Amino acid sequence: MSRPPYGFDPYLNDPERWGVSLAQMAEIMLPCLDAAGVKSIAEVGAFAGDLTRVLVAWGAEAGARVQAIDPSPQPGLERLAAEHPQLELIRETSIEALPRITLPDAIVIDGDHNYYTVSQELRLIAARGPGAELPLLLFHDVRWPHGRRDDYFDPDQIPEGARHRTADGAGLFPGEAGVVRGGLPYPRSAAHEGGPGNGVLTAIEDFVAAHEGLRLAVVPVFFGFAVAWQTDRPWSDQLAAILDPFDRHPVLERLEANRVTHLARGYLRQSELWELQRRLTRQQGVLERLLDSSAFAVAEKLSRLRASAGIATEQSVVSKDEIRAAIRD
């Protein structure tokens, strides 16, 4: 089995192995950057720095500078920036940073996964790089669950008229447009999937439709990776040659649908086990208190006296030994 580029661990901050990092797509993404001659790249939503680590290693070889934009960087990303001075860590939201930074050759958009934020990010980028000057655009989470369903890092940052109702206490399950108890835990996701103004892919498609000469390719695995670029760029055909074999491939679509279904089913079973454990713990506590109850001791003694006297009863009192055996089992 071949090793990932630069020996990175795509599950470093993904102990449950859901495949949440865009670094999972490195073998496809990095050739795209090389084909487009990228010498500067900004990553929106760097979080713990999994993809950032790959981009820094790639940038060292390609002679490219890397910027990580995240208002709440995790310790892993902070350590990465301290270890690599060539990485510029920008502690701002994308909406704050994109109007002022030098427009890079490529931008990874993997921050707040909702229609409003992605649309605003694309609007800011397009305003600074119109036409053929538009950077190479790379996206994550363009398939289930957030391709067609908003998710909000902080709902209060989204204008009230631009955000959907969320359903706290429920989760998401593939094929279910609403929310279900025991589904995958996305507590700040929209309560309903689909419809206008909802989801990452919807925002991207609306942007592409509004700009002539843009092409969108979607690699439908690991929650979905997408690339948008100007088709009049000299490297457009080379980029297309890399992405065409994967673009919305039906086999990959089925593989990803199968993968997320198993993720959701596994989490549902785990949720049921957690609930069963909670109930058993509560029941054990009740039984242990019953063992220490003087009323139960009196009832057990009375039951034995009646039995020894030959007095028949409709119900027998459970003994302390039976309760202890049940707790041990």
PDB file of C-alpha atoms in Angstrom, residues 48-262:
ATOM      1  CA  ALA A  48      -5.963  21.666  13.760  1.00  0.00           C
ATOM      2  CA  GLY A  49      -3.663  21.958  10.747  1.00  0.00           C
ATOM      3  CA  ASP A  50      -3.982  18.503   9.161  1.00  0.00           C
ATOM      4  CA  LEU A  51      -4.151  19.828   5.600  1.00  0.00           C
ATOM      5  CA  THR A  52      -1.940  22.778   6.500  1.00  0.00           C
ATOM      6  CA  ARG A  53       0.863  20.390   7.422  1.00  0.00           C
ATOM      7  CA  VAL A  54       0.652  18.816   3.949  1.00  0.00           C
ATOM      8  CA  LEU A  55       0.533  22.217   2.236  1.00  0.00           C
ATOM      9  CA  VAL A  56       3.590  23.440   4.158  1.00  0.00           C
ATOM     10  CA  ALA A  57       5.587  20.367   3.125  1.00  0.00           C
ATOM     11  CA  TRP A  58       4.417  20.729  -0.470  1.00  0.00           C
ATOM     12  CA  GLY A  59       5.137  24.469  -0.433  1.00  0.00           C
ATOM     13  CA  ALA A  60       8.712  23.873   0.738  1.00  0.00           C
ATOM     14  CA  GLU A  61       9.341  21.829  -2.401  1.00  0.00           C
ATOM     15  CA  ALA A  62       7.246  23.931  -4.775  1.00  0.00           C
ATOM     16  CA  GLY A  63       8.561  27.278  -3.542  1.00  0.00           C
ATOM     17  CA  ALA A  64       5.047  28.326  -2.523  1.00  0.00           C
ATOM     18  CA  ARG A  65       3.935  30.352   0.472  1.00  0.00           C
ATOM     19  CA  VAL A  66       1.061  29.148   2.650  1.00  0.00           C
ATOM     20  CA  GLN A  67      -1.464  31.094   4.706  1.00  0.00           C
ATOM     21  CA  ALA A  68      -3.831  29.523   7.240  1.00  0.00           C
ATOM     22  CA  ILE A  69      -6.943  31.555   8.051  1.00  0.00           C
ATOM     23  CA  ASP A  70      -8.764  30.539  11.221  1.00  0.00           C
ATOM     24  CA  PRO A  71     -10.185  32.697  14.036  1.00  0.00           C
ATOM     25  CA  SER A  72      -9.866  29.837  16.546  1.00  0.00           C
ATOM     26  CA  PRO A  73      -6.763  27.805  15.631  1.00  0.00           C
ATOM     27  CA  GLN A  74      -6.291  24.572  17.542  1.00  0.00           C
ATOM     28  CA  PRO A  75      -3.022  23.856  19.403  1.00  0.00           C
ATOM     29  CA  GLY A  76      -1.774  21.632  16.582  1.00  0.00           C
ATOM     30  CA  LEU A  77      -2.053  24.470  14.073  1.00  0.00           C
ATOM     31  CA  GLU A  78      -0.406  26.915  16.465  1.00  0.00           C
ATOM     32  CA  ARG A  79       2.535  24.551  16.961  1.00  0.00           C
ATOM     33  CA  LEU A  80       2.830  24.086  13.204  1.00  0.00           C
ATOM     34  CA  ALA A  81       3.023  27.851  12.681  1.00  0.00           C
ATOM     35  CA  ALA A  82       5.650  28.172  15.421  1.00  0.00           C
ATOM     36  CA  GLU A  83       7.749  25.414  13.831  1.00  0.00           C
ATOM     37  CA  HIS A  84       7.465  26.740  10.265  1.00  0.00           C
ATOM     38  CA  PRO A  85       8.011  30.494   9.887  1.00  0.00           C
ATOM     39  CA  GLN A  86       7.065  30.216   6.194  1.00  0.00           C
ATOM     40  CA  LEU A  87       3.501  29.488   7.326  1.00  0.00           C
ATOM     41  CA  GLU A  88       1.490  32.637   8.018  1.00  0.00           C
ATOM     42  CA  LEU A  89      -1.252  32.081  10.573  1.00  0.00           C
ATOM     43  CA  ILE A  90      -4.072  34.625  10.245  1.00  0.00           C
ATOM     44  CA  ARG A  91      -6.310  34.626  13.325  1.00  0.00           C
ATOM     45  CA  GLU A  92      -9.357  36.133  11.673  1.00  0.00           C
ATOM     46  CA  THR A  93     -12.569  34.998  10.080  1.00  0.00           C
ATOM     47  CA  SER A  94     -12.526  34.553   6.331  1.00  0.00           C
ATOM     48  CA  ILE A  95     -14.849  37.521   5.941  1.00  0.00           C
ATOM     49  CA  GLU A  96     -12.309  39.699   7.766  1.00  0.00           C
ATOM     50  CA  ALA A  97      -9.193  38.317   6.102  1.00  0.00           C
ATOM     51  CA  LEU A  98     -10.145  37.873   2.435  1.00  0.00           C
ATOM     52  CA  PRO A  99     -10.655  41.608   1.653  1.00  0.00           C
ATOM     53  CA  ARG A 100      -7.198  42.557   2.897  1.00  0.00           C
ATOM     54  CA  ILE A 101      -4.715  39.737   2.229  1.00  0.00           C
ATOM     55  CA  THR A 102      -2.752  39.591  -0.997  1.00  0.00           C
ATOM     56  CA  LEU A 103      -4.887  37.472  -3.285  1.00  0.00           C
ATOM     57  CA  PRO A 104      -3.132  34.080  -3.603  1.00  0.00           C
ATOM     58  CA  ASP A 105      -2.977  31.801  -6.628  1.00  0.00           C
ATOM     59  CA  ALA A 106      -5.245  29.265  -4.921  1.00  0.00           C
ATOM     60  CA  ILE A 107      -7.697  29.315  -2.041  1.00  0.00           C
ATOM     61  CA  VAL A 108      -8.999  26.350  -0.058  1.00  0.00           C
ATOM     62  CA  ILE A 109     -12.485  27.021   1.328  1.00  0.00           C
ATOM     63  CA  ASP A 110     -13.145  24.692   4.257  1.00  0.00           C
ATOM     64  CA  GLY A 111     -14.409  26.978   6.983  1.00  0.00           C
ATOM     65  CA  ASP A 112     -18.007  27.573   8.064  1.00  0.00           C
ATOM     66  CA  HIS A 113     -20.066  25.108   6.039  1.00  0.00           C
ATOM     67  CA  ASN A 114     -23.151  27.077   5.148  1.00  0.00           C
ATOM     68  CA  TYR A 115     -24.582  28.817   2.111  1.00  0.00           C
ATOM     69  CA  TYR A 116     -24.279  32.351   3.457  1.00  0.00           C
ATOM     70  CA  THR A 117     -20.625  32.131   4.507  1.00  0.00           C
ATOM     71  CA  VAL A 118     -19.420  30.312   1.379  1.00  0.00           C
ATOM     72  CA  SER A 119     -21.328  32.751  -0.837  1.00  0.00           C
ATOM     73  CA  GLN A 120     -19.779  35.708   0.962  1.00  0.00           C
ATOM     74  CA  GLU A 121     -16.295  34.211   0.694  1.00  0.00           C
ATOM     75  CA  LEU A 122     -16.725  33.681  -3.040  1.00  0.00           C
ATOM     76  CA  ARG A 123     -18.159  37.156  -3.492  1.00  0.00           C
ATOM     77  CA  LEU A 124     -15.141  38.711  -1.766  1.00  0.00           C
ATOM     78  CA  ILE A 125     -12.711  36.638  -3.830  1.00  0.00           C
ATOM     79  CA  ALA A 126     -14.460  37.432  -7.110  1.00  0.00           C
ATOM     80  CA  ALA A 127     -14.516  41.147  -6.328  1.00  0.00           C
ATOM     81  CA  ARG A 128     -10.723  41.124  -6.027  1.00  0.00           C
ATOM     82  CA  GLY A 129      -9.934  38.705  -8.849  1.00  0.00           C
ATOM     83  CA  PRO A 130     -12.469  39.144 -11.624  1.00  0.00           C
ATOM     84  CA  GLY A 131     -12.392  37.145 -14.836  1.00  0.00           C
ATOM     85  CA  ALA A 132      -9.165  35.320 -15.599  1.00  0.00           C
ATOM     86  CA  GLU A 133      -7.628  36.609 -12.359  1.00  0.00           C
ATOM     87  CA  LEU A 134      -9.856  34.417 -10.237  1.00  0.00           C
ATOM     88  CA  PRO A 135      -7.719  32.114  -8.054  1.00  0.00           C
ATOM     89  CA  LEU A 136      -7.938  28.360  -8.315  1.00  0.00           C
ATOM     90  CA  LEU A 137     -10.732  27.473  -5.888  1.00  0.00           C
ATOM     91  CA  LEU A 138     -10.746  24.266  -3.845  1.00  0.00           C
ATOM     92  CA  PHE A 139     -13.579  23.189  -1.560  1.00  0.00           C
ATOM     93  CA  HIS A 140     -14.398  20.562   1.022  1.00  0.00           C
ATOM     94  CA  ASP A 141     -17.702  19.121   2.309  1.00  0.00           C
ATOM     95  CA  VAL A 142     -19.577  19.429  -0.966  1.00  0.00           C
ATOM     96  CA  ARG A 143     -21.349  16.075  -0.511  1.00  0.00           C
ATOM     97  CA  TRP A 144     -23.393  14.661   2.362  1.00  0.00           C
ATOM     98  CA  PRO A 145     -23.985  15.941   4.989  1.00  0.00           C
ATOM     99  CA  HIS A 146     -23.304  19.614   4.227  1.00  0.00           C
ATOM    100  CA  GLY A 147     -23.420  19.795   0.461  1.00  0.00           C
ATOM    101  CA  ARG A 148     -27.144  20.551   0.684  1.00  0.00           C
ATOM    102  CA  ARG A 149     -27.522  21.315   4.394  1.00  0.00           C
ATOM    103  CA  ASP A 150     -26.154  24.317   6.253  1.00  0.00           C
ATOM    104  CA  ASP A 151     -23.987  23.966   9.327  1.00  0.00           C
ATOM    105  CA  TYR A 152     -23.099  26.920  11.567  1.00  0.00           C
ATOM    106  CA  PHE A 153     -19.985  27.314  13.688  1.00  0.00           C
ATOM    107  CA  ASP A 154     -21.766  30.198  15.408  1.00  0.00           C
ATOM    108  CA  PRO A 155     -25.350  30.776  14.227  1.00  0.00           C
ATOM    109  CA  ASP A 156     -25.317  34.292  15.667  1.00  0.00           C
ATOM    110  CA  GLN A 157     -22.705  35.301  13.069  1.00  0.00           C
ATOM    111  CA  ILE A 158     -25.185  34.554  10.268  1.00  0.00           C
ATOM    112  CA  PRO A 159     -27.931  37.121   9.544  1.00  0.00           C
ATOM    113  CA  GLU A 160     -31.260  35.828  10.800  1.00  0.00           C
ATOM    114  CA  GLY A 161     -32.823  35.868   7.348  1.00  0.00           C
ATOM    115  CA  ALA A 162     -29.917  33.861   5.890  1.00  0.00           C
ATOM    116  CA  ARG A 163     -29.846  30.956   8.324  1.00  0.00           C
ATOM    117  CA  HIS A 164     -32.061  27.937   8.643  1.00  0.00           C
ATOM    118  CA  ARG A 165     -33.664  26.584  11.765  1.00  0.00           C
ATOM    119  CA  THR A 166     -31.457  24.098  13.606  1.00  0.00           C
ATOM    120  CA  ALA A 167     -32.572  21.044  15.557  1.00  0.00           C
ATOM    121  CA  ASP A 168     -30.665  20.624  18.797  1.00  0.00           C
ATOM    122  CA  GLY A 169     -30.571  17.176  20.364  1.00  0.00           C
ATOM    123  CA  ALA A 170     -30.951  15.251  17.101  1.00  0.00           C
ATOM    124  CA  GLY A 171     -28.544  14.042  14.443  1.00  0.00           C
ATOM    125  CA  LEU A 172     -28.145  13.466  10.713  1.00  0.00           C
ATOM    126  CA  PHE A 173     -28.605  10.221   8.815  1.00  0.00           C
ATOM    127  CA  PRO A 174     -28.015   9.623   5.081  1.00  0.00           C
ATOM    128  CA  GLY A 175     -31.233   9.624   3.104  1.00  0.00           C
ATOM    129  CA  GLU A 176     -33.132  11.407   5.864  1.00  0.00           C
ATOM    130  CA  ALA A 177     -33.933  15.004   4.935  1.00  0.00           C
ATOM    131  CA  GLY A 178     -34.795  15.880   8.516  1.00  0.00           C
ATOM    132  CA  VAL A 179     -33.026  14.881  11.709  1.00  0.00           C
ATOM    133  CA  VAL A 180     -33.172  11.669  13.742  1.00  0.00           C
ATOM    134  CA  ARG A 181     -32.436  10.688  17.302  1.00  0.00           C
ATOM    135  CA  GLY A 182     -29.082   8.910  17.404  1.00  0.00           C
ATOM    136  CA  GLY A 183     -27.930  10.290  14.048  1.00  0.00           C
ATOM    137  CA  LEU A 184     -24.452  11.698  13.508  1.00  0.00           C
ATOM    138  CA  PRO A 185     -23.960  14.563  15.969  1.00  0.00           C
ATOM    139  CA  TYR A 186     -24.063  17.856  14.100  1.00  0.00           C
ATOM    140  CA  PRO A 187     -25.925  19.989  16.661  1.00  0.00           C
ATOM    141  CA  ARG A 188     -25.697  23.233  14.692  1.00  0.00           C
ATOM    142  CA  SER A 189     -26.818  21.890  11.314  1.00  0.00           C
ATOM    143  CA  ALA A 190     -30.023  22.932   9.585  1.00  0.00           C
ATOM    144  CA  ALA A 191     -33.039  20.884  10.605  1.00  0.00           C
ATOM    145  CA  HIS A 192     -33.842  20.131   6.965  1.00  0.00           C
ATOM    146  CA  GLU A 193     -31.728  19.217   3.951  1.00  0.00           C
ATOM    147  CA  GLY A 194     -32.164  20.716   0.488  1.00  0.00           C
ATOM    148  CA  GLY A 195     -33.853  23.720  -1.023  1.00  0.00           C
ATOM    149  CA  PRO A 196     -32.477  27.116  -2.079  1.00  0.00           C
ATOM    150  CA  GLY A 197     -29.840  28.845   0.008  1.00  0.00           C
ATOM    151  CA  ASN A 198     -28.927  25.653   1.823  1.00  0.00           C
ATOM    152  CA  GLY A 199     -25.538  23.954   1.824  1.00  0.00           C
ATOM    153  CA  VAL A 200     -21.980  24.322   0.561  1.00  0.00           C
ATOM    154  CA  LEU A 201     -22.442  22.807  -2.889  1.00  0.00           C
ATOM    155  CA  THR A 202     -25.549  24.890  -3.487  1.00  0.00           C
ATOM    156  CA  ALA A 203     -23.546  28.066  -2.826  1.00  0.00           C
ATOM    157  CA  ILE A 204     -20.742  26.956  -5.152  1.00  0.00           C
ATOM    158  CA  GLU A 205     -23.115  25.978  -7.954  1.00  0.00           C
ATOM    159  CA  ASP A 206     -24.908  29.322  -7.714  1.00  0.00           C
ATOM    160  CA  PHE A 207     -21.569  31.122  -7.912  1.00  0.00           C
ATOM    161  CA  VAL A 208     -20.379  29.096 -10.912  1.00  0.00           C
ATOM    162  CA  ALA A 209     -23.679  29.653 -12.718  1.00  0.00           C
ATOM    163  CA  ALA A 210     -23.320  33.407 -12.260  1.00  0.00           C
ATOM    164  CA  HIS A 211     -19.790  33.566 -13.741  1.00  0.00           C
ATOM    165  CA  GLU A 212     -19.022  32.700 -17.340  1.00  0.00           C
ATOM    166  CA  GLY A 213     -16.118  30.420 -18.151  1.00  0.00           C
ATOM    167  CA  LEU A 214     -15.992  28.682 -14.798  1.00  0.00           C
ATOM    168  CA  ARG A 215     -15.871  24.916 -14.521  1.00  0.00           C
ATOM    169  CA  LEU A 216     -16.678  22.891 -11.436  1.00  0.00           C
ATOM    170  CA  ALA A 217     -15.393  19.355 -10.832  1.00  0.00           C
ATOM    171  CA  VAL A 218     -16.552  17.281  -7.862  1.00  0.00           C
ATOM    172  CA  VAL A 219     -14.677  14.292  -6.430  1.00  0.00           C
ATOM    173  CA  PRO A 220     -17.424  12.601  -4.377  1.00  0.00           C
ATOM    174  CA  VAL A 221     -15.402  10.932  -1.608  1.00  0.00           C
ATOM    175  CA  PHE A 222     -14.467  11.806   1.988  1.00  0.00           C
ATOM    176  CA  PHE A 223     -17.438  14.174   2.244  1.00  0.00           C
ATOM    177  CA  GLY A 224     -16.651  15.645  -1.160  1.00  0.00           C
ATOM    178  CA  PHE A 225     -13.789  17.626  -2.688  1.00  0.00           C
ATOM    179  CA  ALA A 226     -14.467  20.180  -5.424  1.00  0.00           C
ATOM    180  CA  VAL A 227     -12.368  22.397  -7.682  1.00  0.00           C
ATOM    181  CA  ALA A 228     -13.517  25.427  -9.663  1.00  0.00           C
ATOM    182  CA  TRP A 229     -11.376  27.227 -12.214  1.00  0.00           C
ATOM    183  CA  GLN A 230     -11.411  29.512 -15.249  1.00  0.00           C
ATOM    184  CA  THR A 231     -11.386  27.401 -18.398  1.00  0.00           C
ATOM    185  CA  ASP A 232      -9.393  30.030 -20.319  1.00  0.00           C
ATOM    186  CA  ARG A 233      -6.329  29.545 -18.117  1.00  0.00           C
ATOM    187  CA  PRO A 234      -3.360  27.996 -19.955  1.00  0.00           C
ATOM    188  CA  TRP A 235      -3.284  25.104 -17.490  1.00  0.00           C
ATOM    189  CA  SER A 236      -7.033  24.372 -17.704  1.00  0.00           C
ATOM    190  CA  ASP A 237      -6.728  21.254 -19.872  1.00  0.00           C
ATOM    191  CA  GLN A 238      -4.002  19.809 -17.672  1.00  0.00           C
ATOM    192  CA  LEU A 239      -6.151  20.365 -14.600  1.00  0.00           C
ATOM    193  CA  ALA A 240      -9.139  18.781 -16.320  1.00  0.00           C
ATOM    194  CA  ALA A 241      -7.046  15.731 -17.200  1.00  0.00           C
ATOM    195  CA  ILE A 242      -6.328  15.219 -13.486  1.00  0.00           C
ATOM    196  CA  LEU A 243      -9.910  15.671 -12.333  1.00  0.00           C
ATOM    197  CA  ASP A 244     -11.981  14.194 -15.165  1.00  0.00           C
ATOM    198  CA  PRO A 245     -11.495  10.542 -14.113  1.00  0.00           C
ATOM    199  CA  PHE A 246     -12.938  11.354 -10.669  1.00  0.00           C
ATOM    200  CA  ASP A 247     -15.516  14.027 -11.464  1.00  0.00           C
ATOM    201  CA  ARG A 248     -18.875  12.755 -10.143  1.00  0.00           C
ATOM    202  CA  HIS A 249     -17.853   9.184 -10.952  1.00  0.00           C
ATOM    203  CA  PRO A 250     -20.830   6.906 -10.184  1.00  0.00           C
ATOM    204  CA  VAL A 251     -18.692   4.225  -8.543  1.00  0.00           C
ATOM    205  CA  LEU A 252     -17.161   6.802  -6.216  1.00  0.00           C
ATOM    206  CA  GLU A 253     -20.629   8.163  -5.518  1.00  0.00           C
ATOM    207  CA  ARG A 254     -21.803   4.712  -4.418  1.00  0.00           C
ATOM    208  CA  LEU A 255     -18.673   4.094  -2.370  1.00  0.00           C
ATOM    209  CA  GLU A 256     -19.141   7.349  -0.470  1.00  0.00           C
ATOM    210  CA  ALA A 257     -22.854   6.707   0.050  1.00  0.00           C
ATOM    211  CA  ASN A 258     -21.980   3.297   1.450  1.00  0.00           C
ATOM    212  CA  ARG A 259     -19.221   4.760   3.641  1.00  0.00           C
ATOM    213  CA  VAL A 260     -21.344   7.464   5.275  1.00  0.00           C
ATOM    214  CA  THR A 261     -24.228   5.044   5.771  1.00  0.00           C
ATOM    215  CA  HIS A 262     -21.935   2.710   7.695  1.00  0.00           C
TER     216      HIS A 262
END
